[in-house]
Short mmCIF file of C-alpha atoms in Angstrom, two decimals:
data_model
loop_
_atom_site.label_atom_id
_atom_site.label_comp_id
_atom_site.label_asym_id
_atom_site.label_seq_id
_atom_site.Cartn_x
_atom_site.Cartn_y
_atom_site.Cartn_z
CA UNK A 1 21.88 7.96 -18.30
CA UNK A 2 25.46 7.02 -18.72
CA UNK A 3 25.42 4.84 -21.74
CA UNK A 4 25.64 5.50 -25.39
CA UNK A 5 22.79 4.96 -27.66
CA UNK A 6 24.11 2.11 -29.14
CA UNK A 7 25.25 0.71 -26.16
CA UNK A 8 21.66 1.30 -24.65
CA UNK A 9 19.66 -0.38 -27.85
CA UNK A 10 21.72 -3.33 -27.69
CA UNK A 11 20.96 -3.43 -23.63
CA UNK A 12 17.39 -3.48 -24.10
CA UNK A 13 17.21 -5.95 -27.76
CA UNK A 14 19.44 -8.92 -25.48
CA UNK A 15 16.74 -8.66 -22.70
CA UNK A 16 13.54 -8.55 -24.79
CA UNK A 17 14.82 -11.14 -26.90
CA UNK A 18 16.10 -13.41 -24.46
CA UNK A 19 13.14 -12.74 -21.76
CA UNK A 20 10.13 -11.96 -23.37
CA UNK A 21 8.00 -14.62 -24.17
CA UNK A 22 6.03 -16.57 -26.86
CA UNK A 23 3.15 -13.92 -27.56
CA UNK A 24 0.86 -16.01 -29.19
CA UNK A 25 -1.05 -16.91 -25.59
CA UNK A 26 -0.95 -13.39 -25.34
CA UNK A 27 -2.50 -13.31 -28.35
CA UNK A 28 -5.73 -15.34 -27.24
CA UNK A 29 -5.87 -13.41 -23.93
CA UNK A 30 -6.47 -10.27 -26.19
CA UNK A 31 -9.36 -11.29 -28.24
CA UNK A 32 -10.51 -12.95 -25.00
CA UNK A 33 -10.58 -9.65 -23.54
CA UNK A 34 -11.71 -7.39 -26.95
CA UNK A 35 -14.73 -9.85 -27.16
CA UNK A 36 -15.35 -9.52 -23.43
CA UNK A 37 -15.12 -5.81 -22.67
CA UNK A 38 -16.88 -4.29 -19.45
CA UNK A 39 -17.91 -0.93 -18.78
CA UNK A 40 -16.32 1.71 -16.51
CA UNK A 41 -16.52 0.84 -12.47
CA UNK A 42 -18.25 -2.78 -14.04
CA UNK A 43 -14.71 -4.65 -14.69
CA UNK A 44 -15.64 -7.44 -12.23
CA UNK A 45 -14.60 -10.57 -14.97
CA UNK A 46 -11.94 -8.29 -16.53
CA UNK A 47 -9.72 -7.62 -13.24
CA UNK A 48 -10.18 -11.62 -12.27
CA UNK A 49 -8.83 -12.27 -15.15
CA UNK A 50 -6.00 -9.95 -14.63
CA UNK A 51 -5.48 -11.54 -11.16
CA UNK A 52 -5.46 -15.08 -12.14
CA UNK A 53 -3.15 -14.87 -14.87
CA UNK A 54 -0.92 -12.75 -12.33
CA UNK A 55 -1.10 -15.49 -9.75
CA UNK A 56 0.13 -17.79 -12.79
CA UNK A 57 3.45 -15.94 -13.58
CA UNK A 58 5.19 -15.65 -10.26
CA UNK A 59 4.49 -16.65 -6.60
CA UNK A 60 7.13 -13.51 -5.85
CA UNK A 61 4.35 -10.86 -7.10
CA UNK A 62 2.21 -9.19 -4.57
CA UNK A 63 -1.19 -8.84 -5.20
CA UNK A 64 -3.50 -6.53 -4.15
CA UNK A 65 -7.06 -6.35 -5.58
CA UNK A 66 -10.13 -4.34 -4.79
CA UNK A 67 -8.73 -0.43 -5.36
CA UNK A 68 -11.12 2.24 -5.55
CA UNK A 69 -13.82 -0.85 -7.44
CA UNK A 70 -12.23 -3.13 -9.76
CA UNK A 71 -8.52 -1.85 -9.48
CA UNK A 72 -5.46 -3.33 -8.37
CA UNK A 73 -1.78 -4.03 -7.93
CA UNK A 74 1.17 -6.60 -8.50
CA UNK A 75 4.63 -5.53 -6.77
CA UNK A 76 7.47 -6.98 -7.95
CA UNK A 77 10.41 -6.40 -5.74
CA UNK A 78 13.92 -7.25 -6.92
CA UNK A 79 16.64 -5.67 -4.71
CA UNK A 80 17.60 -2.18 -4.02
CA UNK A 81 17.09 1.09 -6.63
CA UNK A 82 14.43 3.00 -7.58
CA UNK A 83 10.66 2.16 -7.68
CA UNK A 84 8.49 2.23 -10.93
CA UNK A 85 5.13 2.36 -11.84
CA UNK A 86 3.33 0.69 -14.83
CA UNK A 87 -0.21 1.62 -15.76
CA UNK A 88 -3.12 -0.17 -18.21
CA UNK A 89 -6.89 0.98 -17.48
CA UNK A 90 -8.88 -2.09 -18.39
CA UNK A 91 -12.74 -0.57 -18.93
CA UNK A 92 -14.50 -0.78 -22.47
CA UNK A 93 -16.81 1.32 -24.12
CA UNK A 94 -20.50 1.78 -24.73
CA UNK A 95 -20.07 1.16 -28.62
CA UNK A 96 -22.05 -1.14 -30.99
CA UNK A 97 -18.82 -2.66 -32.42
CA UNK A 98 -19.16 -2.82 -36.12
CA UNK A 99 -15.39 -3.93 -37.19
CA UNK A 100 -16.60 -7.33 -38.47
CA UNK A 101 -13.59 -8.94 -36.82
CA UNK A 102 -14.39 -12.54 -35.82
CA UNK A 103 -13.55 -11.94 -32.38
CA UNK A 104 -15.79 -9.19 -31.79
CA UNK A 105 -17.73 -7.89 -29.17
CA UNK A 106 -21.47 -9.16 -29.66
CA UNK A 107 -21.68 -8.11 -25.43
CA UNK A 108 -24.34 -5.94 -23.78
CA UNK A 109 -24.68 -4.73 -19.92
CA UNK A 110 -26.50 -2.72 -18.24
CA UNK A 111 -25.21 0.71 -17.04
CA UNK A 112 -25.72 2.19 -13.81
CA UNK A 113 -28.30 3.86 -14.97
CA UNK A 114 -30.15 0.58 -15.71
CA UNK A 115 -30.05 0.78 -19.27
CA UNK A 116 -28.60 -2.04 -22.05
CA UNK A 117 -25.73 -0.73 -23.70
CA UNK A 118 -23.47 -2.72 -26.06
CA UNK A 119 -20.03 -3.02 -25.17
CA UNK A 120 -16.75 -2.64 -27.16
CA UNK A 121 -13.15 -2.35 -26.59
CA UNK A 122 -13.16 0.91 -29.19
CA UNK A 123 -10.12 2.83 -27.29
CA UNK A 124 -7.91 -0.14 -27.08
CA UNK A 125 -7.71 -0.85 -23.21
CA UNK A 126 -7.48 -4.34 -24.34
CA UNK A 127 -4.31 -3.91 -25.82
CA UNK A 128 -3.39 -1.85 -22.60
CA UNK A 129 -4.65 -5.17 -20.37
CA UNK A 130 -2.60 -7.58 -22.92
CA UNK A 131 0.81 -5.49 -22.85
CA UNK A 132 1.26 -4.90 -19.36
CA UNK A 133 0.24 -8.60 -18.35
CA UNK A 134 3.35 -9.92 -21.32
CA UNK A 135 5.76 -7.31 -19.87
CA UNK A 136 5.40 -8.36 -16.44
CA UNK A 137 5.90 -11.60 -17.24
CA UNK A 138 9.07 -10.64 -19.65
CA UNK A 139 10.85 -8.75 -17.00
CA UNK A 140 9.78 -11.59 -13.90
CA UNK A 141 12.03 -13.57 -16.19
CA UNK A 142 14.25 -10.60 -16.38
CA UNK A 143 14.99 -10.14 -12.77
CA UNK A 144 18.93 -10.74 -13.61
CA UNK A 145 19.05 -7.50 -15.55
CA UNK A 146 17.55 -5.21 -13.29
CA UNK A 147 17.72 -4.37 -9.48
CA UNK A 148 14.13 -2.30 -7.63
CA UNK A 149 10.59 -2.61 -7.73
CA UNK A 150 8.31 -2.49 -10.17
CA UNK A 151 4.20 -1.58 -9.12
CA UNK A 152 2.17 -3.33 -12.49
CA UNK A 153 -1.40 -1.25 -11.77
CA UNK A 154 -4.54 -2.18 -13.74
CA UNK A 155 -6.99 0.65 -13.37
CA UNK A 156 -10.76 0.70 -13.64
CA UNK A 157 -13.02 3.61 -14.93
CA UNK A 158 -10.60 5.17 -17.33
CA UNK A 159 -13.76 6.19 -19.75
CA UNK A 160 -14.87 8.31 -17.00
CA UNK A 161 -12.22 10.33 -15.80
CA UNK A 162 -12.76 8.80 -12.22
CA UNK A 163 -10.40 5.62 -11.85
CA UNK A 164 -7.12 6.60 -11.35
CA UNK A 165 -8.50 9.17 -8.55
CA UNK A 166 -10.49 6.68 -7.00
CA UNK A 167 -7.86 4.62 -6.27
CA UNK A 168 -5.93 7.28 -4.74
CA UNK A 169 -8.87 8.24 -3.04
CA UNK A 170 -9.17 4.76 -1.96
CA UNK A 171 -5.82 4.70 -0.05
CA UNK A 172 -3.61 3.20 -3.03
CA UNK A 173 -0.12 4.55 -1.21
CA UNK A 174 -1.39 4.98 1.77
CA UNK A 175 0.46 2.93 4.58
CA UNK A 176 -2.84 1.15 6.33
CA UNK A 177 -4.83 0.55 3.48
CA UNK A 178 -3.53 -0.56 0.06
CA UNK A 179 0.08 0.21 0.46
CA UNK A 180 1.34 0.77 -2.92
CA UNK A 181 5.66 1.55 -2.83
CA UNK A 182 5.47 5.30 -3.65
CA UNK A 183 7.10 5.25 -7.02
CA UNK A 184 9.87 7.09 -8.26
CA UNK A 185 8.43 7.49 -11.65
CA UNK A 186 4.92 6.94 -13.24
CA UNK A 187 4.96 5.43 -16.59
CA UNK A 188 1.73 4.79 -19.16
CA UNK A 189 1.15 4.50 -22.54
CA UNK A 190 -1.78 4.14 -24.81
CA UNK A 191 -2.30 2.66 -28.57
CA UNK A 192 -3.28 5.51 -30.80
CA UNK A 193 -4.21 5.91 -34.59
CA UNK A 194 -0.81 5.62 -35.70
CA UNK A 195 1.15 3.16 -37.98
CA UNK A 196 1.62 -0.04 -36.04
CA UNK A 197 5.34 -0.21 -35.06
CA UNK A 198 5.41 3.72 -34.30
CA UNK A 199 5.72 4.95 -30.90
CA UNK A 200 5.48 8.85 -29.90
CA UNK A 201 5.54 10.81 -27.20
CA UNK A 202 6.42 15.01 -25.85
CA UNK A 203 7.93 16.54 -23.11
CA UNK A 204 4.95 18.78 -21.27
CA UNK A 205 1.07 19.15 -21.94
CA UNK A 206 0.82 15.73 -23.61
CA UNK A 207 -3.09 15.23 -23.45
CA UNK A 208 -6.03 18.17 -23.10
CA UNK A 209 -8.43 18.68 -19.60
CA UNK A 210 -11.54 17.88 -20.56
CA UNK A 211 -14.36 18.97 -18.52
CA UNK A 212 -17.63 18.08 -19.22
CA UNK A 213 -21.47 19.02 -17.79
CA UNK A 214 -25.26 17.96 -18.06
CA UNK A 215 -27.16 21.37 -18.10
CA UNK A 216 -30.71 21.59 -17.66
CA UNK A 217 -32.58 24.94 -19.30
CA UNK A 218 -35.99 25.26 -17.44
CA UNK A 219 -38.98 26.85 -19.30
CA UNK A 220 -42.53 26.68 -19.96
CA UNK A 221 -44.16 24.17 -21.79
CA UNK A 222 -47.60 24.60 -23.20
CA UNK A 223 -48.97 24.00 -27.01
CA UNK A 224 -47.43 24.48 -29.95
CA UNK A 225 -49.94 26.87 -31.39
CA UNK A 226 -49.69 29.03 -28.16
CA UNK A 227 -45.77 29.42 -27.85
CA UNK A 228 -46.64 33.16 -25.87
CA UNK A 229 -47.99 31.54 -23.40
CA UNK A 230 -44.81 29.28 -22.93
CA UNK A 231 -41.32 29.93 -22.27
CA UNK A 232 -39.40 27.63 -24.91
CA UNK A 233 -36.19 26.19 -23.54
CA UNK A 234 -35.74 24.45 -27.20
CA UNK A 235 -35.14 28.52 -28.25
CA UNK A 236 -32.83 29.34 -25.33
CA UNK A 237 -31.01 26.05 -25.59
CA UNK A 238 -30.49 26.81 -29.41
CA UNK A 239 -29.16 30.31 -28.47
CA UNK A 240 -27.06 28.38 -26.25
CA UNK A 241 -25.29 26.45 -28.13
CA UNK A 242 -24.79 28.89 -31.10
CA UNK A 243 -23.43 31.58 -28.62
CA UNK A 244 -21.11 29.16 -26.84
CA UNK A 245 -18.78 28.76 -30.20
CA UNK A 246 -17.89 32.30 -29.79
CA UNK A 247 -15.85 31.12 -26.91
CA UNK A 248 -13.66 29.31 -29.22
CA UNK A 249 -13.51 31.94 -31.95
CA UNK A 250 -13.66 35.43 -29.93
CA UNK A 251 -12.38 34.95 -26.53
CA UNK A 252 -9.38 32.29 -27.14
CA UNK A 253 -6.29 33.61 -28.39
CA UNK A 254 -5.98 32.23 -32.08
CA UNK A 255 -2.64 30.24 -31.11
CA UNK A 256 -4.04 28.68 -28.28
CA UNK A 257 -5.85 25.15 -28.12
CA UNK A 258 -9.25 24.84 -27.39
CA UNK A 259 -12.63 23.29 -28.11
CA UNK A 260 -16.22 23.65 -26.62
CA UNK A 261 -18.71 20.81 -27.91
CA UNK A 262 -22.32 20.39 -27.23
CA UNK A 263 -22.58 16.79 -27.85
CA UNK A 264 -26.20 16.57 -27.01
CA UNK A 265 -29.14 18.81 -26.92
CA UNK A 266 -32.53 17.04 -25.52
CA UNK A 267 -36.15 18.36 -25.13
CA UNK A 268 -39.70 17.25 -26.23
CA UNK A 269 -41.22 14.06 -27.06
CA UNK A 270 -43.09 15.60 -30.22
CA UNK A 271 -43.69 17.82 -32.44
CA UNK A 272 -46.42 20.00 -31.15
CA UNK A 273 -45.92 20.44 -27.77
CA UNK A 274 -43.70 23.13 -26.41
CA UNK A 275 -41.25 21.30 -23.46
CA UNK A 276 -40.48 22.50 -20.04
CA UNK A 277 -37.19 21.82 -19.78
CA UNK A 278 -34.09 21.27 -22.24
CA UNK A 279 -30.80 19.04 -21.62
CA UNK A 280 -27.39 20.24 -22.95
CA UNK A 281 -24.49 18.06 -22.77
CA UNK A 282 -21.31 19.93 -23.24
CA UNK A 283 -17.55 19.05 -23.34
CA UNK A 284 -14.40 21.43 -23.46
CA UNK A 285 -11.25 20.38 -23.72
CA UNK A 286 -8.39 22.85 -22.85
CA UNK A 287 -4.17 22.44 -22.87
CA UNK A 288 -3.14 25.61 -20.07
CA UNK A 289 -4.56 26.14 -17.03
CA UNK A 290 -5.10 29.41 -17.37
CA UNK A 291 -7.26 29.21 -20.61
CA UNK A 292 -8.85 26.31 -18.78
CA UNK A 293 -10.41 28.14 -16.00
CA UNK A 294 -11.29 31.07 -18.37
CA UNK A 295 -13.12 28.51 -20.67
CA UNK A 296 -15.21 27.22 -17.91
CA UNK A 297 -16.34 30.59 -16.25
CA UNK A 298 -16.86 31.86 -19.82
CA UNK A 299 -19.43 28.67 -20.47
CA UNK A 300 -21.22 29.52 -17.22
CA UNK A 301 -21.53 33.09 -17.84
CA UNK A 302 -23.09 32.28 -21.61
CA UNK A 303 -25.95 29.76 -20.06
CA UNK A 304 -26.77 31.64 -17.36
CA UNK A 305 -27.10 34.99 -19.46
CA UNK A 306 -29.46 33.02 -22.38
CA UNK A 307 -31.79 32.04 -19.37
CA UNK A 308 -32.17 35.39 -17.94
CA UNK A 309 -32.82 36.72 -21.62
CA UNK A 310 -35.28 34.05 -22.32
CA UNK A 311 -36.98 34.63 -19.04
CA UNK A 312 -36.76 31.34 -17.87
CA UNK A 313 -38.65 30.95 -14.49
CA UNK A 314 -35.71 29.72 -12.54
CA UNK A 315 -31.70 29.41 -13.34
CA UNK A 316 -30.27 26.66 -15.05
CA UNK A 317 -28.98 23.27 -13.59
CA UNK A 318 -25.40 23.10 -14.27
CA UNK A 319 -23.83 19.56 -13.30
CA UNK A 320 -20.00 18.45 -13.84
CA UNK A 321 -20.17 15.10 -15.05
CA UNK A 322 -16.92 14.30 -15.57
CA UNK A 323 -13.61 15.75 -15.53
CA UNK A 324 -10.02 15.15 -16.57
CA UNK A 325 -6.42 16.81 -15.65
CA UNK A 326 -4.33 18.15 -18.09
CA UNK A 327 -1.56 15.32 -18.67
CA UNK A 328 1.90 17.06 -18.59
CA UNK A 329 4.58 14.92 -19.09
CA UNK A 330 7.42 15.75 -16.77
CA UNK A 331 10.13 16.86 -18.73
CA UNK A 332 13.19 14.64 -18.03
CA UNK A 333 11.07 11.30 -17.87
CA UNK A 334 10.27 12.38 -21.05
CA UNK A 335 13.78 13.24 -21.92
CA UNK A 336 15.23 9.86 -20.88
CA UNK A 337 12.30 7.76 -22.30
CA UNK A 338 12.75 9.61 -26.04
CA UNK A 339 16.19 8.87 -25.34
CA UNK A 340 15.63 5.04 -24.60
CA UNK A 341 12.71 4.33 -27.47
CA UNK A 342 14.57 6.47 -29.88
CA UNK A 343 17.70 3.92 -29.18
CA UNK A 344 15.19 0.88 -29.43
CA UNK A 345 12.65 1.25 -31.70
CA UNK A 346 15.05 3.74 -34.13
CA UNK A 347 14.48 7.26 -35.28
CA UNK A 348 12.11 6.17 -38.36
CA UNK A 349 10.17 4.62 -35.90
CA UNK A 350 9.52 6.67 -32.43
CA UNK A 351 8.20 10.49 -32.51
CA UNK A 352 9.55 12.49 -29.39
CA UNK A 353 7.97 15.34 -29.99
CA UNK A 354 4.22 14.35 -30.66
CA UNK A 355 2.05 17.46 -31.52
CA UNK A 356 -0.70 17.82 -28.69
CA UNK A 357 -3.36 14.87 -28.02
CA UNK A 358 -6.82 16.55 -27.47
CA UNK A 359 -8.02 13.22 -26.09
CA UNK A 360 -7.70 13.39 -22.05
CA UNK A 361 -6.85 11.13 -20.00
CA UNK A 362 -6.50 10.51 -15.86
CA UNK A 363 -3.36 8.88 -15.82
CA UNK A 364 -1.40 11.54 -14.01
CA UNK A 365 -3.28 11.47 -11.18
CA UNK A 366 -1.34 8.53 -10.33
CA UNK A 367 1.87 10.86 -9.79
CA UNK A 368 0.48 14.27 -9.63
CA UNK A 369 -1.50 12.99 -6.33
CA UNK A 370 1.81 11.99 -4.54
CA UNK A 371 3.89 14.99 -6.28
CA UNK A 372 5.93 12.50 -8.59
CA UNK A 373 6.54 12.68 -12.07
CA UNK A 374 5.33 11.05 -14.98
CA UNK A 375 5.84 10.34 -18.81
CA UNK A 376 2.89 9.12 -20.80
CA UNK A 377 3.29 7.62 -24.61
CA UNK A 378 1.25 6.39 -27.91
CA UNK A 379 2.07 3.07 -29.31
CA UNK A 380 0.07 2.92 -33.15
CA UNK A 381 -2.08 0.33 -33.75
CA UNK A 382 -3.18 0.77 -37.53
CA UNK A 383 -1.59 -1.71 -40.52
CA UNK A 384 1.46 0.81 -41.92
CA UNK A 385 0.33 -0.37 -45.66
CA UNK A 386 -3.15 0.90 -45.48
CA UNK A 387 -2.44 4.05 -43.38
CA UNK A 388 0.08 5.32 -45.35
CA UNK A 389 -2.22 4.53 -48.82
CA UNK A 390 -5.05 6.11 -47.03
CA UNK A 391 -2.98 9.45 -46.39
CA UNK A 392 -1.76 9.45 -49.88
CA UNK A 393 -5.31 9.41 -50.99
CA UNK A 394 -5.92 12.07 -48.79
CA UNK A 395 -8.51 10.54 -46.93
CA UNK A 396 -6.65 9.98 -42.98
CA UNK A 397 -10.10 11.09 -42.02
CA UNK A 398 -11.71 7.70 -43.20
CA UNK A 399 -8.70 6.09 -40.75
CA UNK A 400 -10.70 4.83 -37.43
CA UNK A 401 -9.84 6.91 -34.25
CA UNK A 402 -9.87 5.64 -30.44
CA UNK A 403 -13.70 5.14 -29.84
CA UNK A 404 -15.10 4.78 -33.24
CA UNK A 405 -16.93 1.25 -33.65
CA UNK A 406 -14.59 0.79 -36.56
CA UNK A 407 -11.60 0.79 -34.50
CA UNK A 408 -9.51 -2.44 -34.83
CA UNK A 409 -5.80 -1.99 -34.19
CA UNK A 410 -3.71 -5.01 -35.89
CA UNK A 411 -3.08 -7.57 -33.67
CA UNK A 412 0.49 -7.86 -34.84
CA UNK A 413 3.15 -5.79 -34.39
CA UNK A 414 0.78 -3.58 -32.29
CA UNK A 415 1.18 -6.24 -29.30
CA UNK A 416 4.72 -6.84 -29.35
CA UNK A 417 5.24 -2.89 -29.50
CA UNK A 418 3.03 -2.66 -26.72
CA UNK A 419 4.84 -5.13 -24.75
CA UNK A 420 8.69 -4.37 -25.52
CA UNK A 421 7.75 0.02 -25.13
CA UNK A 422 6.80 -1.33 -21.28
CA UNK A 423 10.18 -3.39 -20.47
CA UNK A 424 12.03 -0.68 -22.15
CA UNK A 425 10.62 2.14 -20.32
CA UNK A 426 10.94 -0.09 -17.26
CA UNK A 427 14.94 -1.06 -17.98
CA UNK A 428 15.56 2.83 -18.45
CA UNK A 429 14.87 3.29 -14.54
CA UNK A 430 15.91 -0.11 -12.99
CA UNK A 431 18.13 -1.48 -15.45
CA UNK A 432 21.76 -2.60 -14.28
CA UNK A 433 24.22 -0.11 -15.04
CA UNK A 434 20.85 2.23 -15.65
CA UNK A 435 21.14 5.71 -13.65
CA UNK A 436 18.12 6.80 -15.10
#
């Protein structure tokens, strides 16, 4: 980039202020949305809404809808330079919401397992939904300022670690299918439990893999009062997941990141009858890729040896159930957008170099798929006042987290953070006078 700081924060304040609109529609699209949440691959109402308000900005965007489910497209193109990509996932959670806002979710659906879940926005894809949506419309008005094309992608099925690959899979850039412009650069963000009016963000391993599995331990049942003529899986389960925190704590270096959770352990119906079978539900989360793959085999090796001790009468079930990349931000994206933020937002106020995220996150597929790089950055969400009184006190851990059914980012500034981090990142690349 060949401007000064100061020559690039007064760039981006004359656009935002001039261009970006009145938020306060904005506003009631968001608690629209955070009341109206819809769960991974089901973001049928969600993604119409995203398309009609689209159609409503600017006959010059092309829309495509329908990407591997509920995903889709807007291109933008405005003359020659590079091409950018801007991502929000849109899915919601399967959380009882509890924040006692007065637009919150009271929703249910059914799964696709069948089952009635409620529904909540608790990781702030709403936000995501809202932000992109304001800075497309800020930088339509914008087009004067900036010469290329800009891709605004709204991706289903975040939650699960499958969206962003589905739409790849589903022929997002290729030529006779979806044809997306091939970006030059892949750009995301995501609101976080920061102070509201912080941004942050890290050159390299941003965000943890995360791999998790659905293991089934087979036994024996029989009655309680006769366990030796059973094979308990509740006993080899239990071994299990004792034996599996040794991974952690005797096999990982002590400077290197990593975590190994059984999140669930299921068997038996009551209390005097010995089950046949035993459900573990495990998650690790990992920052190299070395340590990853040792991780995983290491977790196999464990389960498999506790069944062969306990004698179990055939080898456990081991199924992936969901998996994310490692999210590694390339290096001179990052470079340029710390660069940009740190001229916009000011050095009190933007982090560029966040300590590692151990939430995950499918984003990068989106570049890593077509070999092109990416940057990915947090936006906070909480109110500054009672974060920073709540960390005096000692007690961040009371502060609600991405997923919690207490979560309830401030509407205000979190939006207009949300909104002006997008057209900045976007004016660093295809800005006029911009050789980013």
């Amino acid at each position: 980039m060949g401007e000064s700081v100061a020559a690039k924060s007064s760039s981006f304040g004359s656009v935002i202020a001039k261009y970006r609109p009145d938020l306060a529609p904005y506003e009631d699209i968001y608690k629209h949305c955070h009341a109206n949440g819809e769960l991974s691959t089901q973001e049928k109402e969600t993604a119409s809404l995203i398309t009609e308000h689209l159609k409503k900005l600017s006959n010059d965007l092309d829309i495509r809808t329908g990407i591997g489910g509920h995903g889709q497209i807007a291109i933008l193109k405005n003359g020659p330079g590079k091409t950018i990509l801007l991502r929000a996932d849109i899915d919601a959670l399967p959380v009882q919401e509890k924040t006692g806002l007065p637009y919150a979710s009271t929703k249910t659906m059914r799964d696709t397992d069948g089952l009635v879940k409620p529904v909540m926005h608790a990781c702030g894809h709403d936000f995501h939904i809202t932000s992109l949506l304001a800075a497309a419309e800020t930088l339509i008005a914008a087009r004067s300022t900036w010469s290329g094309t800009i891709v605004f992608l709204f991706q289903p099925a975040e939650e699960r670690g499958s969206g962003a690959r589905a739409m790849v899979d589903d022929g997002l850039y290729s030529a006779d299918k979806h044809a997306c412009p091939i970006p030059d650069v892949v750009l995301g963000q995501h609101v976080f439990p920061l102070q509201a009016g912080k941004t942050a963000t890290r050159a390299g391993p941003v965000m943890s893999a995360a791999d998790s599995f659905k293991v089934t331990i087979y036994g024996s049942g029989g009655h309680g009062s006769m366990p030796h003529r059973t094979i308990d899986p509740v006993v080899i389960a239990s071994h299990i997941v004792v034996r599996l925190q040794t991974i952690r704590s005797r096999e990982v270096p002590p400077d290197e990141t990593a975590v190994v959770t059984v999140g669930a352990l299921q068997a038996g119906s009551t209390e005097n009858v010995i089950s046949d079978e035993a459900v573990l539900k495990i998650n690790i989360r990992s920052v190299s890729v070395e340590w990853r793959e040792k991780i995983l085999a290491s977790v196999k090796r464990i389960i498999k040896a506790e069944c062969l001790a306990g004698d179990c009468p055939k080898e456990p079930l081991i199924e992936p159930t969901s998996s994310f990349p490692l999210t590694i931000n390339d290096a001179e994206v990052a470079g340029e957008i710390n660069k940009s933020f740190t001229a916009y937002f000011g050095e009190k106020n933007h982090d560029p170099s966040l300590k590692n995220v151990l939430g995950s996150e499918d984003f990068g597929i989106l570049g890593s798929s077509i070999g092109k790089p990416y940057c990915f950055w947090f936006f906070g969400g909480h109110d500054a006042g009672m974060y920073e009184e709540m960390v005096k006190k000692g007690e961040e851990q009371k502060i609600p987290v991405n997923h919690s059914p207490f979560f309830a980012p401030v509407l205000q500034p979190t939006l207009t953070i949300g909104v002006d981090a997008l057209v900045v990142a976007a004016l660093t690349y295809v800005g006029k006078g911009s050789d980013g």
